[in-house]
Coordinates of C-alpha atoms in Angstrom, one line a residue:
M1 CA 22.2 -75.7 160.4
N2 CA 18.6 -75.7 159.5
A3 CA 18.0 -75.8 156.0
P4 CA 17.1 -72.5 153.4
R5 CA 13.0 -71.4 153.9
Q6 CA 11.9 -74.0 156.1
G7 CA 8.8 -71.5 157.1
L8 CA 8.1 -71.2 152.9
F9 CA 8.4 -74.7 152.6
A10 CA 6.4 -75.7 155.4
S11 CA 2.8 -73.4 154.0
L12 CA 3.8 -74.7 150.7
L13 CA 2.7 -78.4 152.2
I14 CA 0.2 -77.2 154.2
V15 CA -1.6 -75.6 151.5
S16 CA -1.0 -78.7 149.1
F17 CA -3.1 -80.5 152.0
A18 CA -5.9 -78.6 151.8
L19 CA -5.6 -78.8 148.4
H20 CA -5.5 -82.9 148.3
T21 CA -8.0 -83.1 150.6
F22 CA -10.2 -81.0 148.9
L23 CA -9.6 -82.7 146.1
L24 CA -10.5 -86.3 147.9
V25 CA -13.7 -84.6 149.5
I26 CA -15.3 -83.5 145.9
A27 CA -14.3 -86.7 144.2
T28 CA -16.3 -89.0 146.5
T29 CA -19.1 -86.4 146.7
H30 CA -19.4 -87.1 142.6
Q31 CA -19.1 -90.8 143.0
L32 CA -21.9 -90.9 146.1
N33 CA -23.5 -88.9 143.5
E34 CA -23.3 -91.5 141.1
N35 CA -24.0 -94.4 143.0
R36 CA -27.5 -92.8 144.7
A37 CA -28.9 -92.0 141.1
S38 CA -28.4 -95.5 139.8
Q39 CA -29.9 -97.0 143.7
G40 CA -32.5 -94.7 143.4
Q41 CA -33.8 -95.6 140.0
L42 CA -33.0 -99.4 140.7
M43 CA -35.0 -99.7 143.6
T44 CA -38.1 -97.4 142.9
S45 CA -38.4 -99.9 139.6
Q46 CA -38.4 -102.5 142.1
L47 CA -40.5 -101.2 144.7
V48 CA -43.5 -100.5 141.8
A49 CA -43.2 -104.1 140.7
D50 CA -43.4 -105.1 143.9
S51 CA -45.7 -103.1 144.8
L52 CA -48.2 -102.9 142.0
A53 CA -50.1 -106.1 142.4
E54 CA -51.4 -104.3 145.9
L55 CA -52.2 -100.8 144.4
E56 CA -55.5 -102.1 142.1
P57 CA -57.1 -102.2 145.4
A58 CA -55.5 -101.0 147.9
N59 CA -54.3 -102.8 150.6
T60 CA -52.8 -100.7 152.8
V61 CA -51.3 -103.7 155.7
S62 CA -49.7 -104.9 152.4
L63 CA -48.1 -102.2 150.8
A64 CA -46.9 -100.9 154.6
L65 CA -45.0 -103.7 154.7
V66 CA -43.0 -103.8 151.0
A67 CA -41.9 -100.5 152.3
N68 CA -40.9 -101.8 155.7
R69 CA -39.1 -103.7 154.0
Y70 CA -36.9 -101.8 151.7
A71 CA -36.8 -99.2 154.8
T72 CA -34.2 -101.3 155.9
N73 CA -31.6 -99.6 153.5
P74 CA -29.4 -97.9 155.7
S75 CA -29.5 -95.1 152.9
V76 CA -32.9 -95.0 152.3
A77 CA -34.3 -91.3 154.3
S78 CA -38.0 -92.0 153.7
I79 CA -40.5 -93.8 151.4
R80 CA -44.2 -93.1 150.3
I81 CA -46.1 -94.9 148.5
L82 CA -49.3 -93.2 146.9
N83 CA -52.6 -94.1 144.5
A84 CA -54.1 -92.3 141.5
N85 CA -55.8 -89.4 143.0
Q86 CA -52.0 -88.5 145.2
Q87 CA -53.2 -90.3 148.8
V88 CA -50.4 -91.8 150.5
L89 CA -51.4 -95.6 151.5
A90 CA -48.2 -96.8 153.1
T91 CA -44.8 -94.7 154.7
S92 CA -41.8 -95.7 156.4
G93 CA -38.2 -95.1 156.4
M94 CA -36.0 -94.5 159.6
A95 CA -34.8 -91.0 159.4
K96 CA -37.8 -89.0 158.0
T97 CA -36.2 -86.0 158.7
R98 CA -32.7 -85.9 157.1
Q99 CA -32.5 -84.3 153.2
G100 CA -31.7 -86.1 150.5
E101 CA -32.4 -87.2 146.8
V102 CA -35.8 -87.7 145.8
F103 CA -36.7 -90.5 143.2
V104 CA -40.2 -90.7 141.9
R105 CA -42.2 -93.3 140.1
D106 CA -45.6 -94.2 138.5
A107 CA -46.7 -97.1 138.7
L108 CA -48.7 -98.6 135.3
Q109 CA -51.1 -100.9 135.4
N110 CA -52.5 -101.8 131.8
E111 CA -50.7 -98.2 131.0
K112 CA -53.2 -96.8 133.5
K113 CA -51.8 -95.1 136.4
V114 CA -52.7 -96.8 140.1
G115 CA -50.5 -94.9 142.2
T116 CA -46.7 -93.2 143.0
V117 CA -43.9 -94.8 144.6
E118 CA -40.8 -91.8 146.4
I119 CA -38.1 -93.3 147.2
T120 CA -35.5 -90.1 149.9
L121 CA -32.2 -91.6 150.0
I122 CA -30.1 -90.2 152.2
Q123 CA -27.4 -87.3 151.2
P124 CA -24.3 -87.4 153.3
S125 CA -22.8 -84.4 154.6
I126 CA -19.2 -83.3 154.6
G127 CA -18.8 -84.4 158.3
E128 CA -19.6 -88.2 156.9
I129 CA -17.6 -87.9 154.0
L130 CA -14.6 -87.1 155.8
R131 CA -14.9 -89.9 158.3
T132 CA -15.4 -92.3 156.0
Q133 CA -12.3 -91.0 154.4
W134 CA -10.3 -90.8 157.5
L135 CA -7.5 -93.3 156.6
A136 CA -6.8 -91.7 153.1
I137 CA -6.6 -88.3 154.7
F138 CA -4.7 -89.3 157.6
A139 CA -2.1 -91.3 154.9
S140 CA -2.0 -87.7 152.5
L141 CA -0.5 -86.4 156.2
F142 CA 1.4 -88.9 156.8
I143 CA 3.5 -87.9 153.2
H144 CA 3.7 -84.2 153.9
F145 CA 5.2 -84.9 157.1
L146 CA 7.5 -87.5 155.6
I147 CA 8.7 -84.4 152.6
W148 CA 9.0 -82.0 155.4
L149 CA 11.4 -84.1 157.3
A150 CA 13.4 -85.3 153.8
Y151 CA 13.9 -81.8 152.8
R152 CA 14.9 -80.6 156.0
V153 CA 17.7 -83.4 155.5
I154 CA 18.3 -82.7 151.9
A155 CA 18.8 -78.9 151.9
R156 CA 19.9 -78.8 154.9
P157 CA 24.0 -76.9 154.0
T158 CA 26.8 -78.9 154.7
R159 CA 28.9 -78.0 157.2
S160 CA 32.1 -76.6 154.9
E161 CA 29.4 -74.1 153.2
Y162 CA 27.7 -72.9 156.7
L163 CA 31.1 -71.8 157.8
A164 CA 31.8 -70.0 154.3
R165 CA 29.0 -68.0 155.0
I166 CA 29.8 -67.5 158.7
N167 CA 33.2 -66.0 157.6
Q168 CA 31.5 -64.1 155.2
E169 CA 29.5 -62.2 157.0
N170 CA 31.6 -61.7 159.5
H171 CA 34.4 -60.6 157.2
L172 CA 31.9 -57.7 155.3
K173 CA 31.1 -56.5 158.9
H174 CA 34.2 -56.3 159.9
E175 CA 34.8 -54.4 156.5
I176 CA 32.2 -52.3 156.8
Q177 CA 32.4 -51.1 160.3
R178 CA 36.1 -50.0 159.4
L179 CA 34.8 -48.0 157.0
T180 CA 32.1 -46.5 159.1
Q181 CA 35.2 -45.6 161.6
A182 CA 37.0 -44.4 158.6
L183 CA 33.7 -41.5 157.6
A184 CA 35.0 -40.3 161.2
L185 CA 38.6 -39.5 160.9
E186 CA 38.2 -38.8 157.0
K187 CA 34.8 -36.1 158.3
Q188 CA 37.3 -34.8 160.9
N189 CA 40.1 -34.3 157.7
T190 CA 37.8 -32.8 155.5
I191 CA 36.9 -29.4 158.2
T192 CA 40.5 -29.3 159.2
L193 CA 41.2 -28.7 155.0
V194 CA 38.1 -26.6 155.2
A195 CA 39.4 -24.1 157.8
Q196 CA 43.3 -24.2 156.0
A197 CA 41.2 -23.2 152.9
Q198 CA 39.7 -21.0 154.4
Q199 CA 42.9 -19.3 155.7
Q200 CA 44.6 -18.8 152.7
T201 CA 41.6 -17.3 151.2
K202 CA 41.6 -15.1 153.2
A203 CA 45.3 -14.0 152.7
Q204 CA 45.3 -14.4 149.4
S205 CA 42.9 -12.0 147.6
K206 CA 42.5 -12.5 144.0
P207 CA 40.1 -10.6 141.4
R208 CA 37.1 -12.1 140.6
V209 CA 36.6 -12.1 137.1
E210 CA 33.1 -12.4 136.0
K211 CA 32.1 -15.0 132.9
S212 CA 30.3 -13.3 129.7
P213 CA 27.2 -15.3 128.8
I214 CA 29.3 -16.8 126.1
D215 CA 31.6 -18.5 127.7
Q216 CA 29.3 -19.7 130.6
S217 CA 27.4 -21.1 127.9
Q218 CA 30.2 -23.2 126.5
V219 CA 31.1 -24.3 130.3
N220 CA 27.6 -25.2 130.4
D221 CA 27.4 -27.8 127.1
Q222 CA 30.5 -29.2 128.4
A223 CA 29.5 -30.0 132.0
L224 CA 28.3 -33.1 133.3
A225 CA 26.8 -34.1 136.0
L226 CA 26.1 -38.0 137.9
N227 CA 23.0 -38.3 139.8
I228 CA 22.9 -41.4 142.5
Q229 CA 18.8 -41.3 143.9
F230 CA 18.2 -44.2 146.3
Y231 CA 14.9 -46.5 145.2
D232 CA 12.3 -46.3 147.6
P233 CA 8.7 -47.2 146.1
K234 CA 7.5 -47.6 150.0
Q235 CA 8.9 -44.6 151.1
L236 CA 11.0 -46.0 153.8
L237 CA 13.1 -43.0 154.2
N238 CA 9.5 -41.1 155.6
S239 CA 9.2 -43.5 157.6
V240 CA 12.9 -44.0 159.7
N241 CA 14.3 -42.0 162.2
Q242 CA 17.8 -39.2 161.7
S243 CA 19.6 -41.7 164.4
V244 CA 19.3 -44.4 161.8
S245 CA 19.5 -42.6 158.6
V246 CA 21.9 -40.1 158.8
P247 CA 24.9 -42.7 160.2
Y248 CA 23.7 -44.6 156.4
F249 CA 24.2 -41.7 154.2
K250 CA 27.5 -41.1 155.9
L251 CA 28.6 -44.5 154.9
C252 CA 27.3 -44.0 151.5
Q253 CA 29.2 -41.1 151.0
L254 CA 32.2 -42.3 152.0
F255 CA 31.7 -45.3 149.9
L256 CA 31.4 -42.3 147.1
D257 CA 34.4 -40.8 148.2
K258 CA 36.0 -43.5 147.5
S259 CA 35.4 -44.4 144.3
I260 CA 35.9 -40.9 143.2
Y261 CA 39.5 -40.9 144.5
L262 CA 40.2 -44.6 142.9
C263 CA 38.5 -43.9 139.5
A264 CA 40.3 -40.5 139.3
K265 CA 43.3 -42.1 140.0
H266 CA 43.1 -44.8 137.6
Y267 CA 41.9 -42.3 134.6
Q268 CA 44.9 -40.4 135.7
I269 CA 42.5 -37.3 136.8
D270 CA 42.9 -34.6 139.1
A271 CA 40.4 -36.2 141.9
A272 CA 40.1 -31.9 142.5
H273 CA 38.1 -32.1 138.8
I274 CA 34.9 -33.8 139.9
S275 CA 32.9 -31.3 142.5
V276 CA 30.2 -33.1 145.2
V277 CA 27.7 -30.7 144.9
Q278 CA 25.5 -32.4 146.7
E279 CA 26.6 -35.1 149.7
F280 CA 24.3 -37.6 150.4
N281 CA 20.8 -37.7 151.8
A282 CA 17.4 -38.1 151.1
E283 CA 17.4 -37.1 147.9
G284 CA 20.8 -39.3 147.0
A285 CA 23.8 -36.9 145.8
T286 CA 25.4 -35.4 142.4
L287 CA 28.3 -35.0 141.1
S288 CA 29.7 -32.5 138.3
T289 CA 33.0 -32.1 136.6
T290 CA 33.6 -30.6 132.7
A291 CA 34.2 -33.0 129.9
E292 CA 37.2 -30.5 128.6
Q293 CA 39.0 -32.7 131.1
P294 CA 40.5 -36.1 129.5
H295 CA 38.5 -39.3 130.3
A296 CA 36.5 -37.0 132.7
L297 CA 33.5 -38.6 131.4
E298 CA 35.0 -42.3 131.6
C299 CA 35.8 -41.2 134.9
L300 CA 32.3 -39.9 136.0
M301 CA 30.7 -43.5 134.3
M302 CA 33.3 -45.7 136.6
V303 CA 32.5 -43.7 139.7
G304 CA 28.5 -44.6 139.1
A305 CA 29.4 -48.4 138.0
V306 CA 31.7 -48.8 141.3
F307 CA 29.5 -47.0 144.1
Q308 CA 26.2 -49.4 142.4
L309 CA 28.8 -52.2 143.2
L310 CA 29.2 -51.6 146.9
A311 CA 25.8 -49.8 147.0
E312 CA 24.8 -53.6 146.1
V313 CA 27.1 -55.2 148.6
L314 CA 26.0 -52.7 151.1
Y315 CA 22.0 -53.0 150.8
K316 CA 22.8 -56.8 150.8
R317 CA 24.7 -57.3 154.1
Y318 CA 22.1 -54.6 155.8
R319 CA 19.3 -56.5 155.0
E320 CA 20.7 -59.8 156.2
D321 CA 20.8 -58.1 159.8
K322 CA 17.2 -56.4 159.3
R323 CA 18.4 -53.3 159.4
F324 CA 17.7 -50.4 157.4
A325 CA 19.2 -49.7 153.7
L326 CA 18.0 -48.9 150.2
Q327 CA 18.8 -50.0 146.5
T328 CA 20.4 -47.3 143.9
R329 CA 20.3 -45.8 140.5
G330 CA 22.3 -43.6 138.7
A331 CA 22.3 -41.6 135.4
V332 CA 25.2 -39.2 133.5
A333 CA 24.1 -36.2 131.4
S334 CA 24.8 -33.6 129.6
A335 CA 23.0 -30.1 130.0
V336 CA 19.5 -30.8 127.6
D337 CA 19.1 -26.8 125.7
A338 CA 15.4 -27.9 124.5
M339 CA 14.3 -28.3 128.0
Q340 CA 16.3 -25.3 129.0
L341 CA 18.5 -27.5 132.1
D342 CA 21.8 -27.6 133.0
A343 CA 23.8 -31.1 133.3
I344 CA 23.0 -31.5 137.4
E345 CA 19.1 -30.8 136.8
A346 CA 18.7 -33.3 133.2
A347 CA 20.5 -36.0 135.5
K348 CA 18.4 -35.5 138.8
R349 CA 15.3 -36.1 135.9
L350 CA 16.5 -38.8 134.4
T351 CA 17.7 -40.8 137.3
Q352 CA 13.4 -40.8 138.2
H353 CA 12.6 -42.5 135.0
L354 CA 15.0 -45.5 136.6
H355 CA 14.1 -48.5 138.9
A356 CA 16.8 -50.2 141.4
K357 CA 20.1 -50.9 140.0
E358 CA 19.7 -49.2 136.8
A359 CA 21.9 -47.2 135.1
A360 CA 21.4 -44.5 131.8
L361 CA 22.8 -41.8 130.4
H362 CA 21.9 -38.3 128.3
L363 CA 24.6 -37.3 125.9
N364 CA 25.8 -35.9 122.9
H365 CA 26.7 -36.8 119.9
E366 CA 30.7 -36.6 120.5
Q367 CA 30.2 -37.8 123.8
L368 CA 28.1 -40.7 122.9
K369 CA 31.3 -41.6 120.7
T370 CA 33.2 -41.9 123.5
V371 CA 31.7 -43.9 125.7
Q372 CA 30.0 -46.6 123.2
H373 CA 32.5 -49.4 122.6
S374 CA 33.0 -49.4 126.2
Y375 CA 29.1 -49.3 127.7
E376 CA 26.3 -51.8 126.4
L377 CA 23.5 -48.8 125.3
V378 CA 20.0 -49.1 124.9
A379 CA 17.2 -46.8 123.8
M380 CA 14.7 -46.2 127.5
P381 CA 11.3 -47.7 127.0
N382 CA 8.6 -45.8 126.7
P383 CA 9.8 -42.1 126.5
S384 CA 7.9 -39.2 127.7
N385 CA 10.0 -36.1 126.8
I386 CA 13.0 -34.7 125.0
M387 CA 15.6 -35.9 126.8
T388 CA 14.1 -39.7 127.4
R389 CA 13.6 -40.1 123.6
H390 CA 17.8 -39.3 123.7
A391 CA 18.4 -41.1 126.7
F392 CA 20.3 -44.4 127.0
M393 CA 20.0 -47.1 129.8
I394 CA 23.6 -49.0 130.2
N395 CA 22.7 -52.5 129.7
G396 CA 26.3 -53.4 130.7
M397 CA 30.0 -53.1 130.0
N398 CA 32.5 -54.9 127.8
E399 CA 35.6 -57.2 130.0
Q400 CA 37.8 -54.6 130.4
C401 CA 35.6 -51.9 132.0
A402 CA 33.7 -54.9 134.2
T403 CA 37.8 -55.8 135.1
V404 CA 38.6 -52.1 136.8
A405 CA 34.8 -51.6 138.8
Q406 CA 35.5 -55.4 139.8
M407 CA 39.0 -54.3 141.2
L408 CA 38.4 -51.4 142.6
R409 CA 35.7 -52.5 144.3
T410 CA 37.5 -55.1 145.7
E411 CA 40.0 -52.5 146.9
I412 CA 37.5 -50.4 148.4
L413 CA 35.9 -53.2 150.7
M414 CA 39.5 -55.1 151.0
G415 CA 40.9 -52.3 152.2
K416 CA 45.2 -52.3 151.9
K417 CA 45.2 -56.4 151.3
A418 CA 43.9 -55.4 147.1
K419 CA 45.8 -52.3 146.8
A420 CA 48.1 -54.0 145.2
S421 CA 47.4 -56.4 142.9
I422 CA 44.9 -53.7 141.5
D423 CA 47.8 -51.4 140.8
E424 CA 50.2 -53.9 139.3
S425 CA 46.6 -54.7 136.9

């Protein structure tokens, strides 16, 4: 039971230690510069005072002795004493090749320049500063190490928390495996039903009635579509193998089919009235229905809300297992006559304007009245066309709708265990 995000915390401590060492070097360098400036000014003043009597006339022996006496200071790199003509009278120093800061002062006698004194003080390198501050650096390293140990002890989850997390992960893993198996069984049942329907169609030949343009336009006005797409800004779908993506699409389709069935049952409408125009693939999935059916719009929006909750559970679980998963986004739309778009195309285009876990809708005035009391709607930011100017983002839902969505999600995830409680509600 390790503490969470130990690697990230260790990286922060390493950065903190590096910054602390850097600031320590900067502060030490600044302090040494100030001390060196004060020392250089003081030493040049004293050297001028001691050598002034020997400069006029020049006594090189005495000047050499004076220079050697000052050169015994370990911070002095070199000393030069020059006459008024800039001729060297005496030199000294134990580290003449070392670079440093040069301090120069003129020797004046009766306001007449009789010579010049130059003292070069050693400027320590970064390595020398680190050697002098090794104790402070070691203390900082020790404190950061203690903080690391304290974090491992304090942030470590308790045994009960650890067991609860393991149980939850095992439960979700079992449910996802169960749903995957149910997907294969339902696919087989669907194939059987399609075959039976084809046989019935051949047995019962019905005259085909073509709809007039007026009837077709009325259907388009009443048509509604729900489009669900994957949010894939890093283009992961183009990089994964079909052996990975196809089972994931099938599992998403199973979640969507379960959502359609339970939402239709809740709103007491026939699930056959909600048709799957496009099953899940790399471009997502699309559903369609007609507003002529009572509660069809509410049911379609609830399908999108329930599926979004299921998709988020699936995404978190798969990401914990380091498996391929994507977040989703969805939109409900009716036809947009101004852009000559039917409901399906409008829903697809509106979904493309959304980010992960976002939902939006584009409906006519009467349809908006139907859902505005159940959902919190806000205008879409930065509209770019007629459709987005009249579209709304779904920012939340009322307590009743949220409760229904949570219960339906729980029934799908938990199976028959939660079915009785949902039916009672």
